[in-house]
Short mmCIF file of C-alpha atoms in Angstrom, two decimals:
data_model
loop_
_atom_site.label_atom_id
_atom_site.label_comp_id
_atom_site.label_asym_id
_atom_site.label_seq_id
_atom_site.Cartn_x
_atom_site.Cartn_y
_atom_site.Cartn_z
CA MET A 10 69.84 107.45 112.42
CA ASP A 11 67.30 104.87 113.60
CA LYS A 12 64.88 105.25 110.66
CA ILE A 13 65.13 101.60 109.65
CA SER A 14 62.89 100.02 106.99
CA ASP A 15 62.81 97.20 104.40
CA VAL A 16 64.62 94.66 106.57
CA SER A 17 65.25 91.18 105.18
CA LEU A 18 67.62 88.35 106.00
CA GLU A 19 69.33 85.78 103.80
CA GLU A 20 71.88 83.00 104.23
CA CYS A 21 75.31 84.09 103.15
CA SER A 22 77.65 81.37 101.96
CA GLN A 23 80.39 83.82 100.90
CA SER A 24 80.89 86.67 103.36
CA LYS A 25 83.86 88.96 102.84
CA TYR A 26 83.75 89.88 106.52
CA LEU A 27 82.83 86.60 108.23
CA LYS A 28 84.90 83.76 106.79
CA PRO A 29 85.08 80.58 108.90
CA TYR A 30 88.22 78.45 109.10
CA ARG A 31 88.68 75.11 110.82
CA LEU A 32 91.69 74.43 113.04
CA ARG A 33 92.64 70.77 113.50
CA PHE A 34 94.88 69.86 116.42
CA THR A 35 95.69 67.20 118.96
CA GLN A 36 95.29 68.16 122.63
CA ASN A 37 96.79 65.76 125.18
CA GLY A 38 96.39 62.88 122.70
CA ILE A 39 92.81 63.71 121.64
CA GLU A 40 92.16 64.86 118.06
CA LYS A 41 89.97 67.97 117.92
CA THR A 42 88.67 70.64 115.55
CA TRP A 43 87.62 74.21 116.30
CA ASP A 44 85.90 76.62 113.91
CA LEU A 45 87.15 80.20 114.07
CA MET A 46 87.37 83.46 112.14
CA LYS A 47 89.93 86.19 111.49
CA VAL A 48 88.77 89.54 112.89
CA ASN A 49 90.82 92.72 112.62
CA ASP A 50 92.45 94.08 115.75
CA SER A 51 90.69 97.16 117.11
CA LEU A 52 90.97 100.02 119.56
CA ALA A 53 88.56 102.15 121.58
CA ILE A 54 88.99 105.44 123.43
CA LEU A 55 87.20 106.61 126.58
CA VAL A 56 86.83 110.38 126.26
CA TYR A 57 86.37 112.74 129.22
CA ASN A 58 85.98 116.49 129.13
CA PRO A 59 86.96 117.63 132.66
CA PHE A 60 86.05 121.26 132.00
CA ARG A 61 82.40 120.50 131.36
CA LYS A 62 82.51 117.26 133.43
CA VAL A 63 81.08 115.04 130.69
CA LEU A 64 82.00 111.63 129.29
CA VAL A 65 81.75 111.50 125.50
CA PHE A 66 80.29 108.51 123.62
CA VAL A 67 79.10 107.63 120.15
CA LYS A 68 75.55 106.47 119.53
CA GLN A 69 74.90 104.30 116.49
CA PHE A 70 72.66 101.64 114.95
CA ARG A 71 74.05 98.10 115.13
CA ALA A 72 72.43 95.65 112.71
CA ALA A 73 73.48 92.59 114.74
CA LEU A 74 71.88 94.01 117.90
CA TYR A 75 68.65 94.85 116.04
CA TRP A 76 68.53 91.33 114.64
CA ALA A 77 69.24 89.72 118.03
CA LYS A 78 66.35 91.65 119.63
CA THR A 79 63.70 91.05 116.96
CA GLU A 80 61.71 88.19 115.44
CA SER A 81 61.41 87.54 111.72
CA TYR A 82 58.53 86.24 109.59
CA GLN A 83 58.28 84.58 106.17
CA ASP A 84 56.84 86.53 103.24
CA ASN A 85 56.82 84.70 99.86
CA GLY A 86 60.04 82.85 100.65
CA THR A 87 61.79 85.92 102.05
CA THR A 88 62.69 86.29 105.73
CA LYS A 89 61.60 89.75 106.87
CA ILE A 90 61.43 91.81 110.05
CA ASP A 91 58.39 94.04 110.67
CA THR A 92 59.81 97.51 111.45
CA THR A 93 56.42 98.81 112.63
CA LYS A 94 56.51 96.18 115.36
CA TYR A 95 60.29 96.39 115.93
CA PRO A 96 61.50 100.00 115.51
CA GLY A 97 65.12 100.75 114.54
CA SER A 98 65.74 102.24 117.98
CA LEU A 99 66.08 98.64 119.27
CA GLY A 100 69.46 98.52 117.49
CA LEU A 101 70.95 101.67 119.05
CA THR A 102 74.03 101.42 121.24
CA HIS A 103 76.19 103.79 123.29
CA GLU A 104 79.87 102.98 122.73
CA LEU A 105 83.33 104.37 123.13
CA CYS A 106 84.79 106.05 120.05
CA ALA A 107 86.43 103.09 118.29
CA GLY A 108 88.05 101.84 115.11
CA LEU A 109 89.88 99.00 113.43
CA VAL A 110 93.64 98.66 113.51
CA ASP A 111 94.02 98.01 109.79
CA LYS A 112 96.33 100.83 108.82
CA ASP A 113 100.08 100.68 108.67
CA CYS A 114 100.75 103.34 111.28
CA ASN A 115 101.20 103.91 115.00
CA ILE A 116 98.19 102.66 117.01
CA LYS A 117 97.95 105.97 118.93
CA GLU A 118 97.76 107.79 115.59
CA ILE A 119 94.82 105.58 114.61
CA ALA A 120 93.15 106.50 117.92
CA GLN A 121 93.84 110.16 117.17
CA HIS A 122 92.30 109.75 113.70
CA GLU A 123 89.13 108.11 115.11
CA LEU A 124 88.70 110.90 117.71
CA LEU A 125 88.66 113.42 114.86
CA GLU A 126 86.52 111.38 112.47
CA GLU A 127 83.85 110.23 114.94
CA LEU A 128 83.81 113.01 117.56
CA GLY A 129 85.46 116.02 115.85
CA TYR A 130 88.17 116.37 118.54
CA LYS A 131 91.76 117.05 117.45
CA VAL A 132 93.65 115.51 120.38
CA PRO A 133 97.45 115.69 120.72
CA LEU A 134 99.12 112.26 120.97
CA TYR A 135 100.49 112.90 124.45
CA LYS A 136 96.91 113.27 125.70
CA ILE A 137 96.07 109.71 124.57
CA GLU A 138 96.89 107.26 127.37
CA LYS A 139 96.79 103.46 127.09
CA ILE A 140 94.52 101.72 129.63
CA THR A 141 95.21 98.08 128.73
CA SER A 142 94.84 95.54 125.93
CA TYR A 143 93.19 92.15 125.86
CA ARG A 144 91.81 89.51 123.49
CA SER A 145 88.22 89.95 122.33
CA GLY A 146 85.82 87.19 121.19
CA ILE A 147 87.99 84.56 122.88
CA GLY A 148 85.97 81.62 121.50
CA VAL A 149 85.85 82.71 117.86
CA SER A 150 88.52 85.21 116.84
CA ALA A 151 90.60 86.31 119.86
CA SER A 152 91.44 89.55 118.08
CA LYS A 153 93.44 92.11 120.05
CA GLN A 154 91.65 95.19 121.38
CA THR A 155 93.48 98.10 122.96
CA LEU A 156 91.72 100.60 125.23
CA PHE A 157 92.81 104.23 125.53
CA TYR A 158 91.80 107.21 127.63
CA ALA A 159 91.80 110.81 126.41
CA GLU A 160 91.00 114.01 128.29
CA VAL A 161 89.70 116.63 125.91
CA SER A 162 88.80 120.32 126.06
CA ASP A 163 86.35 122.35 124.01
CA VAL A 164 89.19 124.08 122.10
CA MET A 165 90.13 120.67 120.65
CA LYS A 166 86.68 120.42 119.06
CA VAL A 167 87.47 121.37 115.47
CA GLY A 168 84.83 119.41 113.54
CA GLU A 169 81.40 117.87 113.70
CA GLY A 170 82.49 114.24 113.84
CA GLY A 171 79.77 111.80 112.83
CA GLY A 172 81.91 109.28 110.96
CA LEU A 173 82.24 108.88 107.20
CA VAL A 174 78.92 110.24 105.93
CA GLU A 175 79.96 109.47 102.33
CA GLU A 176 80.18 105.79 103.37
CA GLY A 177 76.73 105.99 104.92
CA GLU A 178 77.97 106.07 108.53
CA PHE A 179 75.56 107.65 110.99
CA ILE A 180 77.26 108.36 114.29
CA GLU A 181 75.92 110.74 116.91
CA THR A 182 77.98 112.21 119.75
CA VAL A 183 76.40 111.75 123.18
CA GLU A 184 77.67 113.48 126.34
CA ILE A 185 76.85 112.01 129.74
CA PRO A 186 77.49 114.00 132.95
CA VAL A 187 80.26 112.35 134.91
CA ASP A 188 78.05 112.04 137.99
CA GLU A 189 75.66 109.83 135.99
CA GLY A 190 78.27 107.61 134.33
CA LYS A 191 78.46 105.01 137.07
CA SER A 192 74.74 104.22 137.05
CA PHE A 193 74.91 104.30 133.24
CA ILE A 194 77.29 101.27 133.37
CA TYR A 195 74.62 99.10 134.99
CA ASP A 196 71.55 100.53 133.21
CA GLU A 197 70.52 97.52 131.14
CA SER A 198 67.96 99.58 129.19
CA ILE A 199 70.86 101.32 127.40
CA ALA A 200 72.72 98.81 125.21
CA LYS A 201 76.50 99.08 125.33
CA PRO A 202 79.43 96.74 124.72
CA ILE A 203 81.26 95.21 127.68
CA TRP A 204 84.49 97.07 126.78
CA THR A 205 82.63 100.37 127.14
CA MET A 206 81.46 99.22 130.59
CA PHE A 207 84.97 98.07 131.57
CA ALA A 208 86.62 101.35 130.51
CA LEU A 209 84.05 103.32 132.52
CA GLN A 210 84.74 101.26 135.62
CA TRP A 211 88.49 101.86 135.12
CA PHE A 212 87.77 105.60 134.88
CA TYR A 213 85.85 105.73 138.17
CA ASP A 214 88.52 103.64 139.84
CA ASN A 215 91.56 105.55 138.54
CA LYS A 216 90.69 109.02 137.24
CA TYR A 217 87.49 110.23 138.86
CA LYS A 218 88.66 109.83 142.45
CA VAL A 219 91.81 111.83 141.70
CA ALA A 220 89.78 114.55 139.97
CA LYS A 221 87.28 114.71 142.87
CA ALA A 222 90.05 114.85 145.47
CA ALA A 223 91.65 117.80 143.63
CA GLU A 224 88.41 119.83 143.60
CA MET B 11 96.09 70.56 128.91
CA ASP B 12 98.47 72.57 126.73
CA LYS B 13 100.14 69.57 125.04
CA ILE B 14 99.17 70.70 121.55
CA SER B 15 100.48 69.01 118.38
CA ASP B 16 99.58 68.32 114.72
CA VAL B 17 98.00 71.73 114.10
CA SER B 18 96.60 72.50 110.65
CA LEU B 19 94.14 75.01 109.24
CA GLU B 20 91.62 74.76 106.41
CA GLU B 21 88.91 76.92 104.90
CA CYS B 22 85.50 75.91 106.11
CA SER B 23 82.59 76.67 103.81
CA GLN B 24 80.04 74.86 105.98
CA SER B 25 80.52 75.46 109.69
CA LYS B 26 77.85 74.21 112.06
CA TYR B 27 78.97 76.78 114.64
CA LEU B 28 79.80 79.84 112.51
CA LYS B 29 77.09 80.41 109.92
CA PRO B 30 77.00 83.88 108.34
CA TYR B 31 73.74 85.60 107.41
CA ARG B 32 73.26 88.87 105.56
CA LEU B 33 70.80 91.49 106.82
CA ARG B 34 69.53 93.95 104.21
CA PHE B 35 67.94 97.19 105.41
CA THR B 36 67.41 100.84 104.62
CA GLN B 37 68.80 103.35 107.15
CA ASN B 38 67.64 106.95 106.74
CA GLY B 39 67.07 106.38 103.02
CA ILE B 40 70.35 104.54 102.35
CA GLU B 41 70.28 100.86 101.40
CA LYS B 42 72.77 98.79 103.39
CA THR B 43 73.80 95.22 104.14
CA TRP B 44 75.47 93.81 107.25
CA ASP B 45 76.87 90.29 107.68
CA LEU B 46 76.17 88.70 111.05
CA MET B 47 75.95 85.40 112.90
CA LYS B 48 73.72 83.73 115.47
CA VAL B 49 75.60 82.97 118.67
CA ASN B 50 73.97 81.33 121.69
CA ASP B 51 73.35 83.44 124.77
CA SER B 52 75.77 82.71 127.58
CA LEU B 53 76.49 83.27 131.25
CA ALA B 54 79.56 83.51 133.45
CA ILE B 55 80.03 83.38 137.23
CA LEU B 56 82.65 85.14 139.33
CA VAL B 57 83.43 82.81 142.23
CA TYR B 58 84.88 83.97 145.56
CA ASN B 59 85.76 81.86 148.56
CA PRO B 60 85.79 84.34 151.48
CA PHE B 61 86.99 81.73 153.97
CA ARG B 62 90.25 81.11 152.16
CA LYS B 63 90.20 84.59 150.48
CA VAL B 64 90.63 83.28 146.93
CA LEU B 65 88.97 84.05 143.63
CA VAL B 66 88.28 80.91 141.58
CA PHE B 67 88.84 80.74 137.82
CA VAL B 68 89.04 78.13 135.08
CA LYS B 69 92.14 77.77 132.95
CA GLN B 70 91.75 76.29 129.48
CA PHE B 71 93.20 76.10 125.98
CA ARG B 72 91.43 78.33 123.43
CA ALA B 73 92.08 77.38 119.81
CA ALA B 74 91.17 80.87 118.49
CA LEU B 75 93.65 82.53 120.85
CA TYR B 76 96.41 80.09 119.88
CA TRP B 77 95.73 80.78 116.21
CA ALA B 78 95.64 84.56 116.70
CA LYS B 79 99.06 84.49 118.42
CA THR B 80 100.88 82.23 115.96
CA GLU B 81 102.04 82.21 112.34
CA SER B 82 101.37 79.40 109.90
CA TYR B 83 103.45 77.92 107.09
CA GLN B 84 102.65 75.91 103.96
CA ASP B 85 103.61 72.22 103.78
CA ASN B 86 102.59 70.36 100.59
CA GLY B 87 99.43 72.44 100.19
CA THR B 88 98.48 72.22 103.87
CA THR B 89 98.53 75.24 106.22
CA LYS B 90 100.32 74.19 109.41
CA ILE B 91 101.53 75.73 112.66
CA ASP B 92 104.88 74.66 114.10
CA THR B 93 104.19 73.66 117.70
CA THR B 94 107.88 73.51 118.57
CA LYS B 95 108.09 77.21 117.75
CA TYR B 96 104.64 78.07 119.11
CA PRO B 97 103.83 75.96 122.21
CA GLY B 98 100.24 75.25 123.22
CA SER B 99 100.65 77.42 126.32
CA LEU B 100 100.15 80.45 124.02
CA GLY B 101 96.47 79.49 123.84
CA LEU B 102 95.82 79.29 127.60
CA THR B 103 93.34 81.67 129.22
CA HIS B 104 92.08 82.41 132.71
CA GLU B 105 88.30 82.87 132.65
CA LEU B 106 85.25 82.93 134.84
CA CYS B 107 83.34 79.66 135.07
CA ALA B 108 80.95 80.00 132.11
CA GLY B 109 78.45 78.22 129.90
CA LEU B 110 75.92 78.55 127.10
CA VAL B 111 72.27 79.30 127.76
CA ASP B 112 70.94 76.58 125.49
CA LYS B 113 68.88 74.58 127.93
CA ASP B 114 65.21 75.02 128.61
CA CYS B 115 65.54 75.90 132.27
CA ASN B 116 66.08 78.76 134.69
CA ILE B 117 69.27 80.70 133.92
CA LYS B 118 70.40 80.54 137.57
CA GLU B 119 70.01 76.75 137.41
CA ILE B 120 72.32 76.72 134.37
CA ALA B 121 74.84 78.77 136.38
CA GLN B 122 74.50 76.28 139.23
CA HIS B 123 75.08 73.40 136.81
CA GLU B 124 78.25 75.00 135.39
CA LEU B 125 79.65 75.65 138.89
CA LEU B 126 79.35 71.93 139.59
CA GLU B 127 80.58 70.73 136.19
CA GLU B 128 83.58 73.03 135.82
CA LEU B 129 84.61 73.74 139.42
CA GLY B 130 83.01 70.96 141.48
CA TYR B 131 81.10 73.37 143.76
CA LYS B 132 77.48 72.58 144.66
CA VAL B 133 76.15 76.10 145.26
CA PRO B 134 72.59 76.79 146.47
CA LEU B 135 70.60 79.04 144.13
CA TYR B 136 70.19 81.80 146.73
CA LYS B 137 73.98 82.18 146.78
CA ILE B 138 74.05 83.01 143.05
CA GLU B 139 73.60 86.77 142.58
CA LYS B 140 73.14 88.53 139.24
CA ILE B 141 75.68 91.28 138.50
CA THR B 142 74.33 92.55 135.17
CA SER B 143 73.67 91.51 131.57
CA TYR B 144 74.80 93.04 128.30
CA ARG B 145 75.21 92.25 124.60
CA SER B 146 78.43 90.57 123.54
CA GLY B 147 80.10 90.79 120.09
CA ILE B 148 78.06 93.88 119.24
CA GLY B 149 79.27 94.01 115.61
CA VAL B 150 78.67 90.37 114.71
CA SER B 151 76.20 88.53 116.95
CA ALA B 152 75.06 90.77 119.83
CA SER B 153 74.26 87.68 121.88
CA LYS B 154 73.16 88.22 125.46
CA GLN B 155 75.60 87.45 128.26
CA THR B 156 74.62 87.47 131.92
CA LEU B 157 77.18 87.81 134.71
CA PHE B 158 76.69 86.29 138.15
CA TYR B 159 78.56 86.32 141.45
CA ALA B 160 78.74 83.38 143.86
CA GLU B 161 80.38 83.15 147.26
CA VAL B 162 81.41 79.59 147.98
CA SER B 163 82.81 77.65 150.91
CA ASP B 164 84.94 74.51 151.01
CA VAL B 165 81.99 72.38 152.20
CA MET B 166 80.28 73.11 148.87
CA LYS B 167 83.17 71.45 147.05
CA VAL B 168 81.68 68.04 146.25
CA GLY B 169 83.51 67.13 143.04
CA GLU B 170 86.63 67.61 141.02
CA GLY B 171 85.14 69.82 138.31
CA GLY B 172 87.17 69.92 135.12
CA GLY B 173 84.35 69.97 132.58
CA LEU B 174 83.08 67.06 130.52
CA VAL B 175 86.15 64.85 130.23
CA GLU B 176 84.20 62.38 128.06
CA GLU B 177 83.74 65.22 125.54
CA GLY B 178 87.47 65.97 125.63
CA GLU B 179 87.13 69.12 127.77
CA PHE B 180 90.27 69.99 129.73
CA ILE B 181 89.51 72.61 132.36
CA GLU B 182 91.74 73.34 135.33
CA THR B 183 90.64 75.22 138.45
CA VAL B 184 92.91 78.13 139.38
CA GLU B 185 92.67 80.02 142.68
CA ILE B 186 94.07 83.53 142.94
CA PRO B 187 94.50 85.25 146.34
CA VAL B 188 92.06 88.14 146.59
CA ASP B 189 94.89 90.58 147.32
CA GLU B 190 96.42 89.76 143.92
CA GLY B 191 93.22 89.92 141.85
CA LYS B 192 93.34 93.61 141.08
CA SER B 193 96.82 93.52 139.51
CA PHE B 194 95.75 90.30 137.74
CA ILE B 195 93.10 92.34 135.86
CA TYR B 196 95.75 94.49 134.19
CA ASP B 197 98.47 91.84 133.78
CA GLU B 198 98.56 91.56 129.99
CA SER B 199 100.83 88.50 130.13
CA ILE B 200 97.86 86.46 131.42
CA ALA B 201 95.21 86.21 128.68
CA LYS B 202 91.64 86.66 129.86
CA PRO B 203 88.35 87.78 128.31
CA ILE B 204 87.12 91.32 128.91
CA TRP B 205 84.04 90.02 130.81
CA THR B 206 86.35 88.32 133.29
CA MET B 207 88.15 91.66 133.76
CA PHE B 208 84.85 93.55 134.11
CA ALA B 209 83.46 91.15 136.71
CA LEU B 210 86.66 91.44 138.76
CA GLN B 211 86.45 95.23 138.73
CA TRP B 212 82.83 94.98 139.87
CA PHE B 213 83.94 92.70 142.70
CA TYR B 214 86.60 95.12 143.98
CA ASP B 215 84.14 97.98 143.71
CA ASN B 216 81.19 96.28 145.39
CA LYS B 217 82.16 93.24 147.44
CA TYR B 218 85.78 93.54 148.48
CA LYS B 219 85.43 96.92 150.20
CA VAL B 220 82.50 95.64 152.25
CA ALA B 221 84.41 92.48 153.18
CA LYS B 222 87.52 94.48 154.15
CA ALA B 223 85.49 96.94 156.22
CA ALA B 224 83.91 94.07 158.14
CA GLU B 225 87.29 92.53 159.06
#
């Protein structure tokens, strides 16, 4: 998954995915502008297998993270990154199973679909519990993200997961023992998004204590 | 602060703040592209006043949030938002005191500067404690954000705060009693960024228990 080569960068005046708009408004009598972008709403699911006491994540390569951690050089007018100096592993993250809310169906059904596609778990809807929702990228897009929690068992594992291989997605399932999850949150050597860290903290605050008390 | 009027939206082919780039790379033999943007690194500080038992936040209008929560209409070829139907209060957030890491100095000194500028607290450096750092906007920019914690007292309050009024910044200080902060995290009617929610959870997990035990 992290065999990355032939990296180059170019300016991109017409991006299908990143399209800036400018909002003009007057705030308390002062004329202002703010540049912003439309980003799809999204969801993410924290997955816990209480039978084997593991938290389940996806591991993947993130181009933006790789770029942010590397330095480029100029080669005949092309901006390149030296992958012998900066290996692809610099772009790997651990994240919750996640997806975009771009389909015209129930948001819990989208969560259910992502659990199957990325992790190979067929989880009944009643096992998918909402944690909370909030606005992400508050300065640029303020898109809505909803967090869910799902307890799974090995009998729900019906597929390999891994994402859409035909679309070139490389996603690896990673299991972390529940006793190690709390130090994982604050281990800065393992890159992870803040919503993954938040959901883990919620888990230790709300679910883990109850599970431990019942043991 | 939320007296918003004359709102219009336009496409923006040349944004100084949002400039898309395209990264080309080969991942495990498959050629790919990913559109991304450079975003400045940033920091945020969770502020607690243990003497009056309040958590201190900034309240401000976020154009991207307002836009994300409203619907526009066409008026003679211009895209507008009806502020009588959608009041400016829809764009208000509660956030940690925060700032960009764009100055050539110690990151704790930048945190110190923001505490003074936004909240009016002159906080000694030794009182500013790092919580953790992580990558923000993992799909688009993966910029680094560092979270800090600062305990303040009323004698440190030397100014009004409020941000750079000469630059048209409207920032209001909001104090929330520490006993109400935990339900505040999950109150979806009050918009706040996920890093504000994460820092609060960290506080209740690490600082509040100790403070309560010492009472």
